[in-house]
Structure formats: C-alpha cells, structure tokens
Coordinates of C-alpha atoms in Angstrom, one line a residue:
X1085 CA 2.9 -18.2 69.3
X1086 CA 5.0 -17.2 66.2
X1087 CA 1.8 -16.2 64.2
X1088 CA -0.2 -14.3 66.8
X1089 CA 2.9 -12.1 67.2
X1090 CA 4.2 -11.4 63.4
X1091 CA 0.4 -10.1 63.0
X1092 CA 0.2 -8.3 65.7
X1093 CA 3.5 -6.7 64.9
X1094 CA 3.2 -5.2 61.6
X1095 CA 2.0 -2.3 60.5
X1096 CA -0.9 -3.4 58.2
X1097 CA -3.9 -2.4 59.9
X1098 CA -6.1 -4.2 57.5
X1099 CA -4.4 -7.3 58.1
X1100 CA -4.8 -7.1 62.0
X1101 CA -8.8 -6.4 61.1
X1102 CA -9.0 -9.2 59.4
X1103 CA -6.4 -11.1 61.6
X1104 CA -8.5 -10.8 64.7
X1105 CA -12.2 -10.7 62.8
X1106 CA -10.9 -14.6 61.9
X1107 CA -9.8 -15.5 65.1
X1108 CA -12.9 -14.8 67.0
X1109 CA -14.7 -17.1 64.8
X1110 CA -12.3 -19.6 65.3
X1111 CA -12.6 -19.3 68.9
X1112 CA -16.0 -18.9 69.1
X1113 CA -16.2 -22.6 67.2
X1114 CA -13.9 -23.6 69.7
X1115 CA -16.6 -23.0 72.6
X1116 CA -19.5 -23.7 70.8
X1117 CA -18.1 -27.4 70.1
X1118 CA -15.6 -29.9 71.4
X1119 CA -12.7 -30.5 69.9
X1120 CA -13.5 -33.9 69.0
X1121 CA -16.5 -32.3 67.0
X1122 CA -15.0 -30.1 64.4
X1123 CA -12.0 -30.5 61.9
X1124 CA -10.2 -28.9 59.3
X1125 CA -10.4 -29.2 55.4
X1126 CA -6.9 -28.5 54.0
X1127 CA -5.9 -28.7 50.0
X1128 CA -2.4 -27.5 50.1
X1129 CA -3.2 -24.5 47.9
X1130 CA -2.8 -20.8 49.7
X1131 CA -6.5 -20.4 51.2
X1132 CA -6.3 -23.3 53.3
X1133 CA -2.7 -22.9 54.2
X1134 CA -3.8 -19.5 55.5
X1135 CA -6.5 -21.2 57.4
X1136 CA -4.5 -23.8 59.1
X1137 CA -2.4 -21.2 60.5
X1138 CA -4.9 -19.0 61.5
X1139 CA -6.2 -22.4 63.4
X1140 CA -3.1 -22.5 65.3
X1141 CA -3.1 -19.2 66.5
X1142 CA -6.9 -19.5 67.2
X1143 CA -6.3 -22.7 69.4
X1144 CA -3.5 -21.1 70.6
X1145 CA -5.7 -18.0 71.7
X1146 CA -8.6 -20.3 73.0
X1147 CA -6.1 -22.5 75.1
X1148 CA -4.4 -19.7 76.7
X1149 CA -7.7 -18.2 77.6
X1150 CA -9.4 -21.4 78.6
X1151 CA -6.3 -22.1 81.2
X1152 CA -6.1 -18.1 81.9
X1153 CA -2.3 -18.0 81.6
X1154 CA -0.8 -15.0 81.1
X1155 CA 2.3 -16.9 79.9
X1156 CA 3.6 -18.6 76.8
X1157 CA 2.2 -22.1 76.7
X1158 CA 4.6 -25.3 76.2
X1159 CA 4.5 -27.1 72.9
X1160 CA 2.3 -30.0 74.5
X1161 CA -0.2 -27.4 75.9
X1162 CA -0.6 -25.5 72.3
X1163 CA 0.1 -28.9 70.0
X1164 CA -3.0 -28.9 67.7
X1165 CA -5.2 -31.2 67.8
X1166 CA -7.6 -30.5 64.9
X1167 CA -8.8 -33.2 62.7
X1168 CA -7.6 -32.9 59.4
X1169 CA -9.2 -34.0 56.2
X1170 CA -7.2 -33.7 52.4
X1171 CA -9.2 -34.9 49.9
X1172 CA -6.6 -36.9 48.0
X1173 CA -6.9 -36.7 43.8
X1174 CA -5.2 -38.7 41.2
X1175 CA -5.6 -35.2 38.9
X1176 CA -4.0 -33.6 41.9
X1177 CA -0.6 -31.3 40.9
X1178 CA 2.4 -33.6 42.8
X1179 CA 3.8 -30.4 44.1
X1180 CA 0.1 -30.0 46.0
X1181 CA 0.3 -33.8 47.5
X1182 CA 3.8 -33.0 48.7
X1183 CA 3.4 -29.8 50.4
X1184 CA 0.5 -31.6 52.1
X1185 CA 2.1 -34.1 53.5
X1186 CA 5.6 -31.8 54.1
X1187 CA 3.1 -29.7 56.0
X1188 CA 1.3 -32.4 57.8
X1189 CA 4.8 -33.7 59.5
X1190 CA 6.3 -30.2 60.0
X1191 CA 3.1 -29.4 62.3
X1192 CA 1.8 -33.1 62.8
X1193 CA -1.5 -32.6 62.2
X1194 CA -3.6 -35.8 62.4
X1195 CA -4.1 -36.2 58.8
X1196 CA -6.8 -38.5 57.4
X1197 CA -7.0 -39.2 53.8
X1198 CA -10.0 -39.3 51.8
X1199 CA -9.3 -40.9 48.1
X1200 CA -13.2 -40.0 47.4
X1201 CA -15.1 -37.3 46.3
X1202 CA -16.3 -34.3 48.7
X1203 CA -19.3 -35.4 49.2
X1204 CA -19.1 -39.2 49.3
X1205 CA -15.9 -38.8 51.9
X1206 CA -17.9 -36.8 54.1
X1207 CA -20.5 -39.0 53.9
X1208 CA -18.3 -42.1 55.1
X1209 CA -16.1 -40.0 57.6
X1210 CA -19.1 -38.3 59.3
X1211 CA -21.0 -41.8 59.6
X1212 CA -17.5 -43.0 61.7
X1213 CA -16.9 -39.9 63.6
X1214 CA -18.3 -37.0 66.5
X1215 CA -18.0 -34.0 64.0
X1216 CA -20.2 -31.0 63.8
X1217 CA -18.1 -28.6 62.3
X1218 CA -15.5 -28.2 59.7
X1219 CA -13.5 -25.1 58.9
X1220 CA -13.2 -24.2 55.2
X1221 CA -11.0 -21.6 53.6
X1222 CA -13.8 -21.0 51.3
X1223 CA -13.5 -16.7 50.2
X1224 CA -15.9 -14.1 48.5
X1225 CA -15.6 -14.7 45.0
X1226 CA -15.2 -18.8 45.1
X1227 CA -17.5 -20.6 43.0
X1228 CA -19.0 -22.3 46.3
X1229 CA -19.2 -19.2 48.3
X1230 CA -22.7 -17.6 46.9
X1231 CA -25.1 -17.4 50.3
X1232 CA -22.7 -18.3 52.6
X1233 CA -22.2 -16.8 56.1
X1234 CA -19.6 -17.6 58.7
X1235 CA -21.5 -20.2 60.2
X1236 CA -23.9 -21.7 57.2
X1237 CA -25.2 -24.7 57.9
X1238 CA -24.3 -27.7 54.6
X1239 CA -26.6 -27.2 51.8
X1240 CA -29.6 -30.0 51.3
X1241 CA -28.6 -33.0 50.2
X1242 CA -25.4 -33.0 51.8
X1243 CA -24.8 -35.2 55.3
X1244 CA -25.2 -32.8 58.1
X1245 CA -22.7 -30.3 59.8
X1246 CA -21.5 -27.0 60.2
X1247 CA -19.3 -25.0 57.4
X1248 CA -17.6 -22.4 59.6
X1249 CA -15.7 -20.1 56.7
X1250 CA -13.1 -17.9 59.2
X1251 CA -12.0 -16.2 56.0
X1252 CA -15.0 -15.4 53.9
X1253 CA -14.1 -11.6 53.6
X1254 CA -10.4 -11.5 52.9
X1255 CA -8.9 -10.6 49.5
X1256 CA -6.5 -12.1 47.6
X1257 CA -4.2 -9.4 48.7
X1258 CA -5.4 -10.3 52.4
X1259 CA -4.2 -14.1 52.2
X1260 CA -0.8 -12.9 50.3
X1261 CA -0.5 -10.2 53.3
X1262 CA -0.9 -12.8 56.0
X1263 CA 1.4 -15.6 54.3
X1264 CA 4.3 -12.8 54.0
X1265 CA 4.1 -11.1 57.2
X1266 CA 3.6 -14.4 58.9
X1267 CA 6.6 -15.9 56.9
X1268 CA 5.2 -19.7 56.4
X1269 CA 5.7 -22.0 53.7
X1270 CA 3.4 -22.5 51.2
X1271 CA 3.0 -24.3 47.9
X1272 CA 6.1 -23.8 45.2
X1273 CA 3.6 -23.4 42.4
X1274 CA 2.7 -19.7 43.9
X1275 CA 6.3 -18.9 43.1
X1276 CA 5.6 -20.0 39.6
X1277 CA 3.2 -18.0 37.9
X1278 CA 0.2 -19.4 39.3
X1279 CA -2.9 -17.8 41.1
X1280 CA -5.4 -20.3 41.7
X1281 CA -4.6 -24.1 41.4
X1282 CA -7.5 -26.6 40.5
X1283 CA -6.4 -30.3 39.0
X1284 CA -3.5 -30.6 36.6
X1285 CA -6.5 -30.4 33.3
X1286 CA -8.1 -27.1 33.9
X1287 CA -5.0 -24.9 35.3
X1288 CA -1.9 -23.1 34.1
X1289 CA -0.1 -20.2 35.1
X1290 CA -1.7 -16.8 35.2
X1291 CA -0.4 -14.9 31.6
X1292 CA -0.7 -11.4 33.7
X1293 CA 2.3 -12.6 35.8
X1294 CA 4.5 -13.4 32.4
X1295 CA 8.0 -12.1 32.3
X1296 CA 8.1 -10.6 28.5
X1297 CA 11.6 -10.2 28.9
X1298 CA 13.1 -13.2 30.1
X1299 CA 17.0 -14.7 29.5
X1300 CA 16.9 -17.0 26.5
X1301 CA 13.7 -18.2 24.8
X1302 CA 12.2 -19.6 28.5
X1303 CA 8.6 -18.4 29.3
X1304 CA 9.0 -17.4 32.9
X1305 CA 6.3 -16.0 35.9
X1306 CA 6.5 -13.8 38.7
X1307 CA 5.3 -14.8 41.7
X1308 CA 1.5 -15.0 42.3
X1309 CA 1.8 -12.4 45.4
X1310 CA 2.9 -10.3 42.5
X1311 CA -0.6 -10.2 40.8
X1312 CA -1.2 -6.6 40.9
X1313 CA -5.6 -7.6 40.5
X1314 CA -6.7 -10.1 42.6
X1315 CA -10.3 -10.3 40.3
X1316 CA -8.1 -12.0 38.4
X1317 CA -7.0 -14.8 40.4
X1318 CA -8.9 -17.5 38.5
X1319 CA -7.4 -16.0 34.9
X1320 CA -5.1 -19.1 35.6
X1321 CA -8.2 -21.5 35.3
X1322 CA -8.4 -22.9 31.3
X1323 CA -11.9 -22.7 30.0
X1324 CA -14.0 -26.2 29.6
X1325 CA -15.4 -25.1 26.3
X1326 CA -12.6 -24.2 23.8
X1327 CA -14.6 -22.8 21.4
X1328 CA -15.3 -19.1 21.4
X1329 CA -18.2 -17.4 20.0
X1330 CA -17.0 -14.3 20.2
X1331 CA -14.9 -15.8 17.0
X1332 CA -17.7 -17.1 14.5
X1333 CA -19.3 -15.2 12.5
X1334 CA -23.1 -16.6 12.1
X1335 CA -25.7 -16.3 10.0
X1336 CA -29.0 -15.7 10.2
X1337 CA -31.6 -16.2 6.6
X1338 CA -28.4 -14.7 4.8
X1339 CA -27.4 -11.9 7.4
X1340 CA -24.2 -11.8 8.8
X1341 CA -24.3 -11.3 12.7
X1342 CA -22.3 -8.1 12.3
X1343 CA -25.4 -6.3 10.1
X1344 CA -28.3 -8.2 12.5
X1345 CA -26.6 -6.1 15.5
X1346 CA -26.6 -3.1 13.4
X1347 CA -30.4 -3.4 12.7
X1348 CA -31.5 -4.6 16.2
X1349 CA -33.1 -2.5 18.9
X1350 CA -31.6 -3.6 22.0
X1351 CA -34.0 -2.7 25.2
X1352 CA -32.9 -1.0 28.4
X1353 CA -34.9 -0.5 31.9
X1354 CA -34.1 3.1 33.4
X1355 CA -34.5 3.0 36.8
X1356 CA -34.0 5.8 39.5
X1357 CA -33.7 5.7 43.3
X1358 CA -35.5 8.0 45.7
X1359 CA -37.8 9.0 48.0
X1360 CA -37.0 12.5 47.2
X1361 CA -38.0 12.3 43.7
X1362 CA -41.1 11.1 44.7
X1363 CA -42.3 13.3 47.3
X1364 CA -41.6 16.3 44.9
X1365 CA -38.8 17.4 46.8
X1366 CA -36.0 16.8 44.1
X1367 CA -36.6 17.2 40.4
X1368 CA -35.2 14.4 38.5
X1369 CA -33.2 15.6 35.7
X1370 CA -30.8 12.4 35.5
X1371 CA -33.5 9.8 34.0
X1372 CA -34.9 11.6 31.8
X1373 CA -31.5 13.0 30.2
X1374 CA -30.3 9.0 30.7
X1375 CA -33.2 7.5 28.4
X1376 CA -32.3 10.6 25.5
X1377 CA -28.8 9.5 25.8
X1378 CA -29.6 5.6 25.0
X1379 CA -32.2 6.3 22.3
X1380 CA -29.5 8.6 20.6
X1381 CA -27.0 5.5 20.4
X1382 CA -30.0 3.3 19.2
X1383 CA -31.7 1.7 22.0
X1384 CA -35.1 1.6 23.3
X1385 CA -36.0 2.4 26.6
X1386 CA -38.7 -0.2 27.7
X1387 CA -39.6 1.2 31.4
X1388 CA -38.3 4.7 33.3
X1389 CA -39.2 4.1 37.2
X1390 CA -38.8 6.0 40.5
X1391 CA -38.5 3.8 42.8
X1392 CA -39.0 4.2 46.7
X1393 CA -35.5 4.0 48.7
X1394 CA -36.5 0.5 49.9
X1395 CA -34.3 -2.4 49.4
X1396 CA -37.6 -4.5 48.7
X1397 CA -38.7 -2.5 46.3
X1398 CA -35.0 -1.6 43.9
X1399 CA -34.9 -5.8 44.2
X1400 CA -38.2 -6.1 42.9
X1401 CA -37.4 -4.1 40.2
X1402 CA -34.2 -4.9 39.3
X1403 CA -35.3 -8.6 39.5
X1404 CA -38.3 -7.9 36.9
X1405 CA -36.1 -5.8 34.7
X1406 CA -32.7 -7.6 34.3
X1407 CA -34.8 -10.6 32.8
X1408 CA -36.6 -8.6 30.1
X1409 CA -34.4 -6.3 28.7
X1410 CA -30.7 -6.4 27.6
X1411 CA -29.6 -3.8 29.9
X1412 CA -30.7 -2.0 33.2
X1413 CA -29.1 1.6 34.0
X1414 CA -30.0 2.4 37.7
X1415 CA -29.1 5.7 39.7
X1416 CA -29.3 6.9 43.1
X1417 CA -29.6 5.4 46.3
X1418 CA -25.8 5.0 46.3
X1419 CA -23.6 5.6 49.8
X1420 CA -23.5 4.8 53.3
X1421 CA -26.8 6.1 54.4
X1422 CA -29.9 4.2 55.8
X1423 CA -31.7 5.6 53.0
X1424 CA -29.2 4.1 50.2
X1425 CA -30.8 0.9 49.4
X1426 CA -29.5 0.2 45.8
X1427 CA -26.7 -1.8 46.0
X1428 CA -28.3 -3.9 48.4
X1429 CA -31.4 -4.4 46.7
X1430 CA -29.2 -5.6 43.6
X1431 CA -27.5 -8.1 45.5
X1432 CA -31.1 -9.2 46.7
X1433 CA -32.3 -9.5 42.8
X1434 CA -29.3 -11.8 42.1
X1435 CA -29.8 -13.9 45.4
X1436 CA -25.7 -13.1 46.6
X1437 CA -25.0 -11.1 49.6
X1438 CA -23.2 -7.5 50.3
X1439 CA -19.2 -8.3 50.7
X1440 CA -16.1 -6.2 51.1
X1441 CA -15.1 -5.2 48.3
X1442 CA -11.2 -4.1 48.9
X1443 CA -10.2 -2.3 45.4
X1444 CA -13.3 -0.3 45.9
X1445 CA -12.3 0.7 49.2
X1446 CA -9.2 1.6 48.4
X1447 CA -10.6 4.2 45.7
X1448 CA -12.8 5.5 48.4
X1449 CA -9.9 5.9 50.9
X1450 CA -8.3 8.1 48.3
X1451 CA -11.2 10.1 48.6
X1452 CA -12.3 10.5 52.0
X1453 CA -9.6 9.4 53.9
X1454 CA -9.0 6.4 55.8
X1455 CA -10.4 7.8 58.9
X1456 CA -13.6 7.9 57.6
X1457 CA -13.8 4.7 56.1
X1458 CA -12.8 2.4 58.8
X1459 CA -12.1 -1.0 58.6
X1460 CA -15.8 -2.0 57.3
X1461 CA -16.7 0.9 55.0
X1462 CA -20.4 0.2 54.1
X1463 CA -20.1 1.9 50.7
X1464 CA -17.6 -0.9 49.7
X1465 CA -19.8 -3.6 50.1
X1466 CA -20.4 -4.7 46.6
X1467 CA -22.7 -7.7 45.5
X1468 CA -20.6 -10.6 46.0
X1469 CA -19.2 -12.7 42.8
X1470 CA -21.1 -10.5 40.2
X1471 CA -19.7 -6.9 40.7
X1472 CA -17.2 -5.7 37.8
X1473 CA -15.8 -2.5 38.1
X1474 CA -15.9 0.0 35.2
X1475 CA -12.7 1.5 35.9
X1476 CA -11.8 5.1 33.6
X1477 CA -9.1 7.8 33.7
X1478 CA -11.6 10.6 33.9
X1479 CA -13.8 8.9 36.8
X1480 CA -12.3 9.0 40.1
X1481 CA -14.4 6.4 41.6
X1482 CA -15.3 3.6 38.8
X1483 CA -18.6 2.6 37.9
X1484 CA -20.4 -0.9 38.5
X1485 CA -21.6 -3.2 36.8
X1486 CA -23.7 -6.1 38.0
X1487 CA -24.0 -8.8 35.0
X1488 CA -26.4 -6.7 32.9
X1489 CA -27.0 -3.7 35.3
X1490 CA -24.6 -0.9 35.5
X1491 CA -24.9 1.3 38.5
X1492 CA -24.6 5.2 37.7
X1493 CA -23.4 7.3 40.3
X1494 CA -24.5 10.6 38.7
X1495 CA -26.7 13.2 41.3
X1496 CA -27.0 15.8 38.0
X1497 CA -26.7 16.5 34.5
X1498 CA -22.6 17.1 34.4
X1499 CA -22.0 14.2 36.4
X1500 CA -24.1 12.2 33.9
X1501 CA -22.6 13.6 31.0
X1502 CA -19.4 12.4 32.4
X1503 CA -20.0 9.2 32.8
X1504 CA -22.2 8.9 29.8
X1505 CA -19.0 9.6 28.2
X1506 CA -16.5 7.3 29.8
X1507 CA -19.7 4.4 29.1
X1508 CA -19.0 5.2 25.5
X1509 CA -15.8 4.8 25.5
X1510 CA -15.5 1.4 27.1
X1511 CA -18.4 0.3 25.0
X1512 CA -16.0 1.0 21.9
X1513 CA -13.1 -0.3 23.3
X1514 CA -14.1 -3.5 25.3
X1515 CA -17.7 -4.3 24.1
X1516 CA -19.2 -3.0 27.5
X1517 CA -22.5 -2.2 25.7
X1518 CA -23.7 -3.1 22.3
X1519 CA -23.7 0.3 20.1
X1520 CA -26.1 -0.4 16.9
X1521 CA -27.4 1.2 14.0
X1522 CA -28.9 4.7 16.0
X1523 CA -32.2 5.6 15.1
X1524 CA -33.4 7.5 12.3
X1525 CA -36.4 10.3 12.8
X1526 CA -38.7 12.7 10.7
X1527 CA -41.2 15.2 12.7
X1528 CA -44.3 16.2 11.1
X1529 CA -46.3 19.2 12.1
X1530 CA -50.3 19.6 11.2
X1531 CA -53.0 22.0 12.2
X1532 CA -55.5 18.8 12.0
X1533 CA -57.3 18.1 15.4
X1534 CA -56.2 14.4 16.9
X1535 CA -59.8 13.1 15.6
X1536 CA -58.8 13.6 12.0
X1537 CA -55.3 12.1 12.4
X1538 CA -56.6 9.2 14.8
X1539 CA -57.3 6.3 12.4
X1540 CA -54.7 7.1 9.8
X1541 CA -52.0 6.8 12.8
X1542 CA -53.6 3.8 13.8
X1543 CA -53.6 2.0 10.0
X1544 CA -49.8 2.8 9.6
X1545 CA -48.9 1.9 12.7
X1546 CA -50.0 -2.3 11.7
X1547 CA -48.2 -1.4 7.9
X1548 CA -45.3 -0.8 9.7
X1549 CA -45.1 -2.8 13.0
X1550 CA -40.9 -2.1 13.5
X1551 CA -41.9 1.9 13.6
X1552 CA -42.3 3.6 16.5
X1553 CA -44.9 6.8 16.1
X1554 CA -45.7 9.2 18.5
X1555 CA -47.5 12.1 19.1
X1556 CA -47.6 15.5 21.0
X1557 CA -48.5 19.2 21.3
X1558 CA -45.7 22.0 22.2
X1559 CA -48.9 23.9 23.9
X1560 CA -52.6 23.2 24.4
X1561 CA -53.7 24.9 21.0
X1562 CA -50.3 24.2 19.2
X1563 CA -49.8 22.4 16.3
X1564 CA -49.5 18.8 16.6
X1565 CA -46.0 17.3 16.3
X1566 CA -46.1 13.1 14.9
X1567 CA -42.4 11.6 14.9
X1568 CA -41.8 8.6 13.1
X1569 CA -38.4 6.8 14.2
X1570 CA -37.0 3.5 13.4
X1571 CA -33.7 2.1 12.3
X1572 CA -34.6 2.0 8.2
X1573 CA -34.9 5.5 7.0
X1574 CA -36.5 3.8 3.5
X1575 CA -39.7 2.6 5.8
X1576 CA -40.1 6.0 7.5
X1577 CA -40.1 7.8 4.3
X1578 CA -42.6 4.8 2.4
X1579 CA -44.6 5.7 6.2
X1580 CA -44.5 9.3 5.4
X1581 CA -45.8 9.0 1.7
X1582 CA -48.3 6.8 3.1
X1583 CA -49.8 9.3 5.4
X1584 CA -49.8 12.6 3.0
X1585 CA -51.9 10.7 1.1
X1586 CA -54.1 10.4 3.0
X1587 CA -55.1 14.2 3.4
X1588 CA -54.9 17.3 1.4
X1589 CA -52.1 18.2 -0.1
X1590 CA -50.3 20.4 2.5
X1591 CA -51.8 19.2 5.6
X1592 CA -48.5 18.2 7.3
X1593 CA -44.9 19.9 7.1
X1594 CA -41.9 18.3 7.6
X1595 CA -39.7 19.9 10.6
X1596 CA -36.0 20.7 10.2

C-alpha cells in the first residue's frame, strides 16, 4: 500500500510516531466495530484529507492482518469500504466541493451527501443506518477539540455514537509532513496562501505567507506548508466583530482610558510550587523577590501561597486565583518528575487536557538532546488551546502563558531576574502585562509604642481608603517603621500632615 510504505520510508521519525500512534487507533476501531458501524467525516480541507488516507492504510493494515497474508493484497481485497459523509454548504469554497468529489471518484469512496447541518444530518443519517463510530480529523487546538480523547463518546444533546479522533495530537507541521512525504493531492487553496479554510465569509489567505516582493502590483502567497508557526494556522480566519477596542479611546466621568490605566492598581496572585518549601527543606527566595518586583512596576500583590506539589491542590488555586485578580505568576513544580504537578494542575483549572506541544519540544530537544526526550516528552505537554509561548532572545526555553497565568521557570534569584527582565520587555513591546503608574512611598520612623499610634493609624486609614499603610519593627525594641504607599503622592503627603498632627511635634521622622 503506497502510503504505509512512503511513511515507513522516510526519515522523519516524528512522522512514523505519529504515523503508527494513528494507525493503531484506526485498527483498533476496526475490531471494536463492524464495518457497516462506523464511517468517515471528510471536508476536503487538509485534516481530513490526511485522515482518509491514514484510513486506507489503516484498513489496509487491518485486512492484511485479519486475512494473515504476508503479501500485497489485490485492489478488491484492500478497496475501502468506509462510509463517507461531506457535509455539503452553499458557503462552501467551489475549490472545496470539487476536490471532494475529484477525490471521491479517484478512490471511490461511497460518498453520501448531507445538504444539512452537523447535527441535524447526523440526526437523519443515524436514524437510517447501523453506525457507531465516526472518524474525525478533529486536532489539538480546533475549536471543537477541548476534552476530547481518542475515543470520546458525542457530547449531550447530540444523537448517539462514537467520535474516534486518530489525529488528535499532530501538528500542523505533522499533517504538512504526512501530505508531502506521502505525495497525495490535496486542496489547491493550500497552494494559495491559505492555512485553515472555513466558508467563503470568514476566510482569506494567511498575511504571514504574503510575497512582499512579487512581479507587478499582484498580491501573491506561498504555500501554506510554508507557514513557518503553525499557532498561526487560523490567522487566515476574519474576525466576526470588526470593531476593535484596542482602537477607541473611552472615557470614563472625563478620564481618558490611557490616564485610568495609569492610576489603577491592577492585582496579581503569587503562587509557588513545593513540597520542599514547605517542609523547610528549601528556602524560598523566588516569591518573595517576585511580589517586590510587581509592586515596583505598580501592582498589588493580593495572595503569595506555597502550595503542596499536588495537581489538586495548584488547580484549586489557580482556579480561585485567575478569577479574582488580573494576573497570576506561578513557579515551580515545572519538569518531568512525579512531583511536578503545575502544568497539569493549570490545565485542570481551565477544564482542557495536557497535549503535545511540538514547538516546545523542539526547544527542549535543543537542550537535552533528542535521546532524552523521546517521542512523548512529558515536559512538552502544555495545556491544550490556551498555552502561548513567551518566546525572548535571552531565554533559551520561552515562558508560558496560560490566558491570565504566566508560568515562571525560575529555581533562584538570577534566574528570576532574568526573566523578570525579558517579562518587561514584552510587556513594553506587545502589551503582555499592563505596566501603570508605579507606586509612590514615604517611611516614617517613631519611638511611640504601637498603643499610642494604634487609633491614629486606624482614623487615616477610612480618610484615605486608596492608601495602603503598614507597619513594622527592624528588631523587637526598634523604632517603629509606618509606610504609606499609593499611586497619588498629593494624598500620601495630605496623609502625612494628617498624622503629625496628631502628636508632638517631632514624634515621627521621615526616612531617606
């Protein structure tokens, strides 16, 4: 079979992996059901062409072992016999309905048209027909894929059967790998600029695959196997909502948006990772120096937790966190040990699942060497759909960030410095963090016992609410040290005034 063998000949060893990973899922569908009881959902576009080829060899495979020939089988004996199901649109791209139907002839599969929606068509064609099972070309990363597993059961509400997703792990580097090494035909729009095709109103061609030089005034596109990022394989996909609000400027009682962000205190959650930490064993240096480093650039630091090195227990967390503060900054835990439960208690606080990741394996094969990787390296198993790499010159291995959690991989204080930096300068390049007005601060020193200064400090913190005021001793018998911060220097000093007099002149002195 002309597949099996053009994997199994090249050198890509990633490709095999994930060659034979979806085989044996297509098999094992084969035995679990007849062939009367599963089909095959095709769309023309690359996934599914992938799919249906990897169906052929997979039948191919199962036939050959089912008939234990050691032999090439005949045409008749391998012919495929899969249902088939396209899902026929009227917003459909003609170059889509044609390659279908090319496609459908060149391999005569037993095609059976559905002019309905997804769910309404499966609703009719299940009602008329034996099948259990349908194989999707449904990846990490699609819109639909969130929770799914190789065999997932459809969701409620939906008529009953079996989603069997062969090629839930692959990359959009893996299905460009396969389509080239295994030299099939696929849709001409690929060759064309674009990256991911939906309906004719909500998809162009991918801008990161313009020619800027091109002969004459034509706009022209590499091909989409020339898409150097696959996490932007949906850039392609035009935006429902035109408007931007990135682009208005709005105001707020007279305020312009640009001075509110200035004045607000954005919150952050600091949480660490560690069951050494909390034994005593390790002495955390990291959180501390973390929440120092976010108050200097004018946040405020809500919570600072060790947690245990439980998955449970980060997803609690992280879960309780994300929703009550603008940004969480979590650290350790990280790497491919049973006691590194952080990325997977993340993926647990969104609800998503740990997937391959293949960019950030590739970073970690630089490092470590493919031998030690392997073909499923555990560190690259990011939580699916909401993991953004944080990618820097000066970092060998990028950071992560989940939505509104970024994942440090600091262990000490250089590290941290490191990649405080980098943070800093994606925050003022691409808007990664907000960076307001930073704090301002006056420390006052007194020999006056706590009793004294107890109720004062308590009347000026209700006069000014937005202040924060703190207290402490440098030793047991020292003087006492009261800082007043806040983000309008004019309040802490009307604070200030309001406090000396309140004693004796010369009760407090104002530190340098």
């Amino acid at each position: 079979m002309e597949i099996h063998k053009a994997i199994t000949d090249s050198d890509d060893r990633r490709l095999k992996t994930k060659y034979n990973n979806a085989v044996y899922v297509i098999q094992r569908a084969l035995t679990l059901y007849n062939i009367e009881e599963v089909a095959f959902s095709f769309n023309g576009g690359k996934d599914s062409t992938v799919l249906l080829h990897l169906l052929r060899a997979g039948y191919y495979l199962h036939m050959k072992e089912r008939m234990r020939c050691d032999e090439e089988l005949t045409y008749n004996q391998c012919k495929f016999p899969i249902r088939t199901i396209y899902f026929e649109s009227t917003s459909a791209f003609p170059e889509i309905n044609s390659f279908t139907y090319e496609t459908a002839t060149k391999y005569n599969l037993q095609l059976d048209i559905i002019s309905q929606d997804f769910k309404s068509g499966l609703e009719g064609l299940l009602k008329t027909s034996p099948i259990r099972a349908i194989f999707l070309g449904v990846r990490i990363g699609d819109p639909t894929a969130v929770g799914q597993e190789l065999f997932s059961p459809s969701s409620p509400g939906w008529p009953a059967f079996m989603r069997v997703n062969p090629i839930l792990d692959w990359s959009y580097r893996d299905v460009w790998a396969f389509l080239l090494n295994s030299k099939v035909p696929y849709c001409s729009l690929y060759d064309q600029g674009y990256t991911s095709i939906g309906s004719v109103y909500d998809t162009v061609p991918n801008e990161l695959l313009c020619d800027n030089n091109p002969p004459g005034d034509k706009v022209e596109y590499r091909p989409a196997y020339m898409l150097s990022d696959g996490r932007s394989e949906r850039a392609g996909r035009v935006k429902k909502s035109a408007q931007r609000l990135a682009n208005n400027v709005s105001q707020s009682n007279g305020v312009s948006n640009t001075e509110s962000q200035q004045t607000c205190i954005p919150t952050a959650s600091v949480l660490g990772v560690g069951d050494e930490i909390l034994f005593g064993t390790v002495e955390d240096l990291v959180g501390p120096s973390l929440c120092k480093k976010l108050h200097s650039i004018g946040w405020a630091v809500t919570q600072f937790n060790v947690l245990r090195s439980d998955i449970d227990s980060v997803a609690e967390s992280v879960e309780r966190q994300k929703s009550t503060n603008e940004m969480v900054f979590i650290y350790g835990g990280i790497g491919p040990l049973h006691s590194d439960a952080t990325l997977a208690g993340i993926a647990k606080a969104f609800g998503v699942r740990l997937a391959p990741d293949e960019e950030f394996e590739e970073y970690l094969t630089n490092i470590v060497g493919y031998q030690c990787t392997g073909d499923r390296n555990e560190m690259a198993q990011l939580p699916e759909g909401i993991t953004e790499l944080l990618h820097h010159e000066k970092l060998q291995v990028p950071l992560m960030k989940c939505q509104n959690v970024v994942i440090l991989m600091a262990t000490n204080l250089p590290e941290l410095d490191k990649e405080w930096d980098c943070l800093i300068e994606l925050a003022s390049s691409n808007g990664l963090l907000l960076l307001p007005k930073p704090f301002s601060s006056k420390y006052l020193t007194t020999l006056l016992s706590d009793v004294e200064v107890a109720q004062p400090l308590s009347a000026l913190r209700i006069e000014f609410p937005d202040l924060s005021i703190g207290c402490h001793r440098k030793s047991r018998h020292g003087q006492l040290v009261i800082t007043l911060k806040g983000k309008d220097e004019a309040k802490i000093d009307l604070a200030t005034e309001g406090l000396f007099k309140k004693f004796k002149p010369g009760a407090f002195s104002v530190e340098k």
